[in-house]
Amino acid sequence: MGKARTDKLGQMNVLKSRMQLLCHTIDSLDETSDIEDLERLAVSLDQLKAKVLRYAKDMKEHEGSESG
């Protein structure tokens, strides 16, 4: 398992990379794609959403600690 990103720039780079990978995956879907391909895509989307929400929480907590 990879090291958790705590810096904002690193987090944004992770999100951009994940989004590019998802876009590539979506581009590769065609008439030969099956239900398993779509299920893997759904799992990837859920994982990306979880990562976005985690980073948003981290940023909110960081902003709160700076102002307090």
PDB file of N, CA and C in Angstrom, residues 4-65:
ATOM      1  N   ALA A   4       0.338   7.691   2.411  1.00  0.00           N
ATOM      2  CA  ALA A   4      -0.755   8.665   2.362  1.00  0.00           C
ATOM      3  C   ALA A   4      -0.208  10.047   2.011  1.00  0.00           C
ATOM      4  N   ARG A   5      -0.912  10.739   1.129  1.00  0.00           N
ATOM      5  CA  ARG A   5      -0.522  12.089   0.737  1.00  0.00           C
ATOM      6  C   ARG A   5      -1.173  13.078   1.683  1.00  0.00           C
ATOM      7  N   THR A   6      -0.372  13.992   2.206  1.00  0.00           N
ATOM      8  CA  THR A   6      -0.928  15.000   3.100  1.00  0.00           C
ATOM      9  C   THR A   6      -0.775  16.403   2.548  1.00  0.00           C
ATOM     10  N   ASP A   7       0.127  16.592   1.584  1.00  0.00           N
ATOM     11  CA  ASP A   7       0.306  17.927   1.022  1.00  0.00           C
ATOM     12  C   ASP A   7      -0.700  18.161  -0.102  1.00  0.00           C
ATOM     13  N   LYS A   8      -1.191  19.383  -0.186  1.00  0.00           N
ATOM     14  CA  LYS A   8      -2.254  19.716  -1.128  1.00  0.00           C
ATOM     15  C   LYS A   8      -1.837  19.463  -2.582  1.00  0.00           C
ATOM     16  N   LEU A   9      -0.638  19.870  -2.950  1.00  0.00           N
ATOM     17  CA  LEU A   9      -0.169  19.664  -4.322  1.00  0.00           C
ATOM     18  C   LEU A   9      -0.110  18.174  -4.650  1.00  0.00           C
ATOM     19  N   GLY A  10       0.407  17.392  -3.733  1.00  0.00           N
ATOM     20  CA  GLY A  10       0.478  15.943  -3.949  1.00  0.00           C
ATOM     21  C   GLY A  10      -0.902  15.325  -4.097  1.00  0.00           C
ATOM     22  N   GLN A  11      -1.835  15.778  -3.284  1.00  0.00           N
ATOM     23  CA  GLN A  11      -3.197  15.266  -3.367  1.00  0.00           C
ATOM     24  C   GLN A  11      -3.826  15.615  -4.713  1.00  0.00           C
ATOM     25  N   MET A  12      -3.626  16.835  -5.161  1.00  0.00           N
ATOM     26  CA  MET A  12      -4.192  17.239  -6.445  1.00  0.00           C
ATOM     27  C   MET A  12      -3.578  16.418  -7.579  1.00  0.00           C
ATOM     28  N   ASN A  13      -2.297  16.141  -7.492  1.00  0.00           N
ATOM     29  CA  ASN A  13      -1.642  15.328  -8.518  1.00  0.00           C
ATOM     30  C   ASN A  13      -2.187  13.907  -8.532  1.00  0.00           C
ATOM     31  N   VAL A  14      -2.457  13.351  -7.345  1.00  0.00           N
ATOM     32  CA  VAL A  14      -3.050  12.017  -7.268  1.00  0.00           C
ATOM     33  C   VAL A  14      -4.417  12.021  -7.936  1.00  0.00           C
ATOM     34  N   LEU A  15      -5.236  13.026  -7.619  1.00  0.00           N
ATOM     35  CA  LEU A  15      -6.573  13.097  -8.203  1.00  0.00           C
ATOM     36  C   LEU A  15      -6.519  13.248  -9.714  1.00  0.00           C
ATOM     37  N   LYS A  16      -5.614  14.075 -10.207  1.00  0.00           N
ATOM     38  CA  LYS A  16      -5.477  14.251 -11.656  1.00  0.00           C
ATOM     39  C   LYS A  16      -5.065  12.946 -12.331  1.00  0.00           C
ATOM     40  N   SER A  17      -4.125  12.245 -11.722  1.00  0.00           N
ATOM     41  CA  SER A  17      -3.669  10.971 -12.295  1.00  0.00           C
ATOM     42  C   SER A  17      -4.790   9.947 -12.310  1.00  0.00           C
ATOM     43  N   ARG A  18      -5.522   9.868 -11.206  1.00  0.00           N
ATOM     44  CA  ARG A  18      -6.645   8.936 -11.136  1.00  0.00           C
ATOM     45  C   ARG A  18      -7.703   9.273 -12.179  1.00  0.00           C
ATOM     46  N   MET A  19      -7.974  10.567 -12.366  1.00  0.00           N
ATOM     47  CA  MET A  19      -8.974  10.987 -13.338  1.00  0.00           C
ATOM     48  C   MET A  19      -8.518  10.646 -14.759  1.00  0.00           C
ATOM     49  N   GLN A  20      -7.246  10.858 -15.044  1.00  0.00           N
ATOM     50  CA  GLN A  20      -6.725  10.518 -16.365  1.00  0.00           C
ATOM     51  C   GLN A  20      -6.838   9.023 -16.628  1.00  0.00           C
ATOM     52  N   LEU A  21      -6.554   8.224 -15.616  1.00  0.00           N
ATOM     53  CA  LEU A  21      -6.671   6.779 -15.764  1.00  0.00           C
ATOM     54  C   LEU A  21      -8.122   6.383 -16.011  1.00  0.00           C
ATOM     55  N   LEU A  22      -9.054   7.006 -15.287  1.00  0.00           N
ATOM     56  CA  LEU A  22     -10.470   6.728 -15.514  1.00  0.00           C
ATOM     57  C   LEU A  22     -10.901   7.126 -16.921  1.00  0.00           C
ATOM     58  N   CYS A  23     -10.448   8.274 -17.376  1.00  0.00           N
ATOM     59  CA  CYS A  23     -10.789   8.716 -18.737  1.00  0.00           C
ATOM     60  C   CYS A  23     -10.253   7.735 -19.773  1.00  0.00           C
ATOM     61  N   HIS A  24      -9.048   7.263 -19.561  1.00  0.00           N
ATOM     62  CA  HIS A  24      -8.465   6.275 -20.470  1.00  0.00           C
ATOM     63  C   HIS A  24      -9.302   4.991 -20.466  1.00  0.00           C
ATOM     64  N   THR A  25      -9.724   4.573 -19.285  1.00  0.00           N
ATOM     65  CA  THR A  25     -10.547   3.374 -19.167  1.00  0.00           C
ATOM     66  C   THR A  25     -11.870   3.546 -19.897  1.00  0.00           C
ATOM     67  N   ILE A  26     -12.495   4.699 -19.714  1.00  0.00           N
ATOM     68  CA  ILE A  26     -13.766   4.980 -20.379  1.00  0.00           C
ATOM     69  C   ILE A  26     -13.577   4.996 -21.897  1.00  0.00           C
ATOM     70  N   ASP A  27     -12.496   5.614 -22.354  1.00  0.00           N
ATOM     71  CA  ASP A  27     -12.216   5.657 -23.794  1.00  0.00           C
ATOM     72  C   ASP A  27     -12.036   4.266 -24.387  1.00  0.00           C
ATOM     73  N   SER A  28     -11.576   3.327 -23.571  1.00  0.00           N
ATOM     74  CA  SER A  28     -11.323   1.986 -24.090  1.00  0.00           C
ATOM     75  C   SER A  28     -12.593   1.131 -24.155  1.00  0.00           C
ATOM     76  N   LEU A  29     -13.677   1.595 -23.548  1.00  0.00           N
ATOM     77  CA  LEU A  29     -14.930   0.834 -23.603  1.00  0.00           C
ATOM     78  C   LEU A  29     -15.505   0.879 -25.021  1.00  0.00           C
ATOM     79  N   ASP A  30     -16.016  -0.239 -25.455  1.00  0.00           N
ATOM     80  CA  ASP A  30     -16.653  -0.303 -26.773  1.00  0.00           C
ATOM     81  C   ASP A  30     -17.694  -1.417 -26.757  1.00  0.00           C
ATOM     82  N   GLU A  31     -18.146  -1.834 -27.938  1.00  0.00           N
ATOM     83  CA  GLU A  31     -19.207  -2.838 -28.019  1.00  0.00           C
ATOM     84  C   GLU A  31     -18.770  -4.203 -27.493  1.00  0.00           C
ATOM     85  N   THR A  32     -17.471  -4.411 -27.322  1.00  0.00           N
ATOM     86  CA  THR A  32     -16.998  -5.686 -26.778  1.00  0.00           C
ATOM     87  C   THR A  32     -16.926  -5.679 -25.257  1.00  0.00           C
ATOM     88  N   SER A  33     -17.164  -4.528 -24.647  1.00  0.00           N
ATOM     89  CA  SER A  33     -17.125  -4.423 -23.189  1.00  0.00           C
ATOM     90  C   SER A  33     -18.278  -5.227 -22.588  1.00  0.00           C
ATOM     91  N   ASP A  34     -18.024  -5.774 -21.417  1.00  0.00           N
ATOM     92  CA  ASP A  34     -19.064  -6.572 -20.775  1.00  0.00           C
ATOM     93  C   ASP A  34     -19.404  -5.998 -19.398  1.00  0.00           C
ATOM     94  N   ILE A  35     -20.290  -6.675 -18.694  1.00  0.00           N
ATOM     95  CA  ILE A  35     -20.767  -6.190 -17.409  1.00  0.00           C
ATOM     96  C   ILE A  35     -19.622  -6.065 -16.401  1.00  0.00           C
ATOM     97  N   GLU A  36     -18.662  -6.967 -16.462  1.00  0.00           N
ATOM     98  CA  GLU A  36     -17.523  -6.892 -15.549  1.00  0.00           C
ATOM     99  C   GLU A  36     -16.713  -5.625 -15.777  1.00  0.00           C
ATOM    100  N   ASP A  37     -16.569  -5.212 -17.033  1.00  0.00           N
ATOM    101  CA  ASP A  37     -15.862  -3.966 -17.339  1.00  0.00           C
ATOM    102  C   ASP A  37     -16.583  -2.777 -16.705  1.00  0.00           C
ATOM    103  N   LEU A  38     -17.904  -2.782 -16.818  1.00  0.00           N
ATOM    104  CA  LEU A  38     -18.686  -1.692 -16.242  1.00  0.00           C
ATOM    105  C   LEU A  38     -18.649  -1.719 -14.717  1.00  0.00           C
ATOM    106  N   GLU A  39     -18.660  -2.903 -14.147  1.00  0.00           N
ATOM    107  CA  GLU A  39     -18.576  -3.012 -12.688  1.00  0.00           C
ATOM    108  C   GLU A  39     -17.226  -2.525 -12.175  1.00  0.00           C
ATOM    109  N   ARG A  40     -16.149  -2.843 -12.894  1.00  0.00           N
ATOM    110  CA  ARG A  40     -14.824  -2.352 -12.505  1.00  0.00           C
ATOM    111  C   ARG A  40     -14.771  -0.828 -12.608  1.00  0.00           C
ATOM    112  N   LEU A  41     -15.410  -0.286 -13.635  1.00  0.00           N
ATOM    113  CA  LEU A  41     -15.468   1.167 -13.787  1.00  0.00           C
ATOM    114  C   LEU A  41     -16.223   1.793 -12.614  1.00  0.00           C
ATOM    115  N   ALA A  42     -17.332   1.189 -12.219  1.00  0.00           N
ATOM    116  CA  ALA A  42     -18.118   1.698 -11.091  1.00  0.00           C
ATOM    117  C   ALA A  42     -17.297   1.670  -9.805  1.00  0.00           C
ATOM    118  N   VAL A  43     -16.534   0.604  -9.592  1.00  0.00           N
ATOM    119  CA  VAL A  43     -15.678   0.503  -8.408  1.00  0.00           C
ATOM    120  C   VAL A  43     -14.615   1.601  -8.446  1.00  0.00           C
ATOM    121  N   SER A  44     -14.016   1.815  -9.602  1.00  0.00           N
ATOM    122  CA  SER A  44     -12.999   2.862  -9.736  1.00  0.00           C
ATOM    123  C   SER A  44     -13.588   4.239  -9.450  1.00  0.00           C
ATOM    124  N   LEU A  45     -14.787   4.484  -9.931  1.00  0.00           N
ATOM    125  CA  LEU A  45     -15.457   5.765  -9.664  1.00  0.00           C
ATOM    126  C   LEU A  45     -15.720   5.937  -8.170  1.00  0.00           C
ATOM    127  N   ASP A  46     -16.168   4.875  -7.513  1.00  0.00           N
ATOM    128  CA  ASP A  46     -16.405   4.926  -6.069  1.00  0.00           C
ATOM    129  C   ASP A  46     -15.108   5.199  -5.309  1.00  0.00           C
ATOM    130  N   GLN A  47     -14.025   4.563  -5.733  1.00  0.00           N
ATOM    131  CA  GLN A  47     -12.735   4.775  -5.084  1.00  0.00           C
ATOM    132  C   GLN A  47     -12.260   6.212  -5.268  1.00  0.00           C
ATOM    133  N   LEU A  48     -12.454   6.756  -6.469  1.00  0.00           N
ATOM    134  CA  LEU A  48     -12.060   8.138  -6.717  1.00  0.00           C
ATOM    135  C   LEU A  48     -12.901   9.094  -5.874  1.00  0.00           C
ATOM    136  N   LYS A  49     -14.191   8.839  -5.793  1.00  0.00           N
ATOM    137  CA  LYS A  49     -15.055   9.679  -4.971  1.00  0.00           C
ATOM    138  C   LYS A  49     -14.606   9.651  -3.512  1.00  0.00           C
ATOM    139  N   ALA A  50     -14.284   8.481  -3.004  1.00  0.00           N
ATOM    140  CA  ALA A  50     -13.813   8.358  -1.620  1.00  0.00           C
ATOM    141  C   ALA A  50     -12.525   9.147  -1.417  1.00  0.00           C
ATOM    142  N   LYS A  51     -11.640   9.097  -2.399  1.00  0.00           N
ATOM    143  CA  LYS A  51     -10.370   9.829  -2.308  1.00  0.00           C
ATOM    144  C   LYS A  51     -10.632  11.334  -2.312  1.00  0.00           C
ATOM    145  N   VAL A  52     -11.524  11.807  -3.166  1.00  0.00           N
ATOM    146  CA  VAL A  52     -11.864  13.230  -3.227  1.00  0.00           C
ATOM    147  C   VAL A  52     -12.431  13.684  -1.880  1.00  0.00           C
ATOM    148  N   LEU A  53     -13.355  12.908  -1.336  1.00  0.00           N
ATOM    149  CA  LEU A  53     -13.963  13.273  -0.057  1.00  0.00           C
ATOM    150  C   LEU A  53     -12.930  13.269   1.071  1.00  0.00           C
ATOM    151  N   ARG A  54     -12.012  12.312   1.047  1.00  0.00           N
ATOM    152  CA  ARG A  54     -10.955  12.244   2.073  1.00  0.00           C
ATOM    153  C   ARG A  54     -10.048  13.471   1.983  1.00  0.00           C
ATOM    154  N   TYR A  55      -9.643  13.822   0.782  1.00  0.00           N
ATOM    155  CA  TYR A  55      -8.771  14.982   0.614  1.00  0.00           C
ATOM    156  C   TYR A  55      -9.492  16.270   0.990  1.00  0.00           C
ATOM    157  N   ALA A  56     -10.774  16.368   0.664  1.00  0.00           N
ATOM    158  CA  ALA A  56     -11.553  17.549   1.041  1.00  0.00           C
ATOM    159  C   ALA A  56     -11.611  17.672   2.561  1.00  0.00           C
ATOM    160  N   LYS A  57     -11.801  16.550   3.238  1.00  0.00           N
ATOM    161  CA  LYS A  57     -11.831  16.559   4.703  1.00  0.00           C
ATOM    162  C   LYS A  57     -10.471  16.985   5.253  1.00  0.00           C
ATOM    163  N   ASP A  58      -9.395  16.441   4.686  1.00  0.00           N
ATOM    164  CA  ASP A  58      -8.050  16.822   5.118  1.00  0.00           C
ATOM    165  C   ASP A  58      -7.820  18.318   4.961  1.00  0.00           C
ATOM    166  N   MET A  59      -8.241  18.867   3.818  1.00  0.00           N
ATOM    167  CA  MET A  59      -8.043  20.293   3.561  1.00  0.00           C
ATOM    168  C   MET A  59      -8.852  21.143   4.535  1.00  0.00           C
ATOM    169  N   LYS A  60     -10.074  20.716   4.807  1.00  0.00           N
ATOM    170  CA  LYS A  60     -10.924  21.449   5.743  1.00  0.00           C
ATOM    171  C   LYS A  60     -10.300  21.433   7.141  1.00  0.00           C
ATOM    172  N   GLU A  61      -9.801  20.280   7.571  1.00  0.00           N
ATOM    173  CA  GLU A  61      -9.157  20.172   8.870  1.00  0.00           C
ATOM    174  C   GLU A  61      -7.893  21.028   8.924  1.00  0.00           C
ATOM    175  N   HIS A  62      -7.146  21.042   7.843  1.00  0.00           N
ATOM    176  CA  HIS A  62      -5.919  21.838   7.776  1.00  0.00           C
ATOM    177  C   HIS A  62      -6.223  23.320   7.876  1.00  0.00           C
ATOM    178  N   GLU A  63      -7.272  23.761   7.149  1.00  0.00           N
ATOM    179  CA  GLU A  63      -7.669  25.159   7.213  1.00  0.00           C
ATOM    180  C   GLU A  63      -8.135  25.532   8.617  1.00  0.00           C
ATOM    181  N   GLY A  64      -8.835  24.630   9.274  1.00  0.00           N
ATOM    182  CA  GLY A  64      -9.300  24.875  10.627  1.00  0.00           C
ATOM    183  C   GLY A  64      -8.164  24.996  11.620  1.00  0.00           C
ATOM    184  N   SER A  65      -7.121  24.209  11.433  1.00  0.00           N
ATOM    185  CA  SER A  65      -5.973  24.264  12.356  1.00  0.00           C
ATOM    186  C   SER A  65      -5.141  25.526  12.121  1.00  0.00           C
TER     187      SER A  65
END
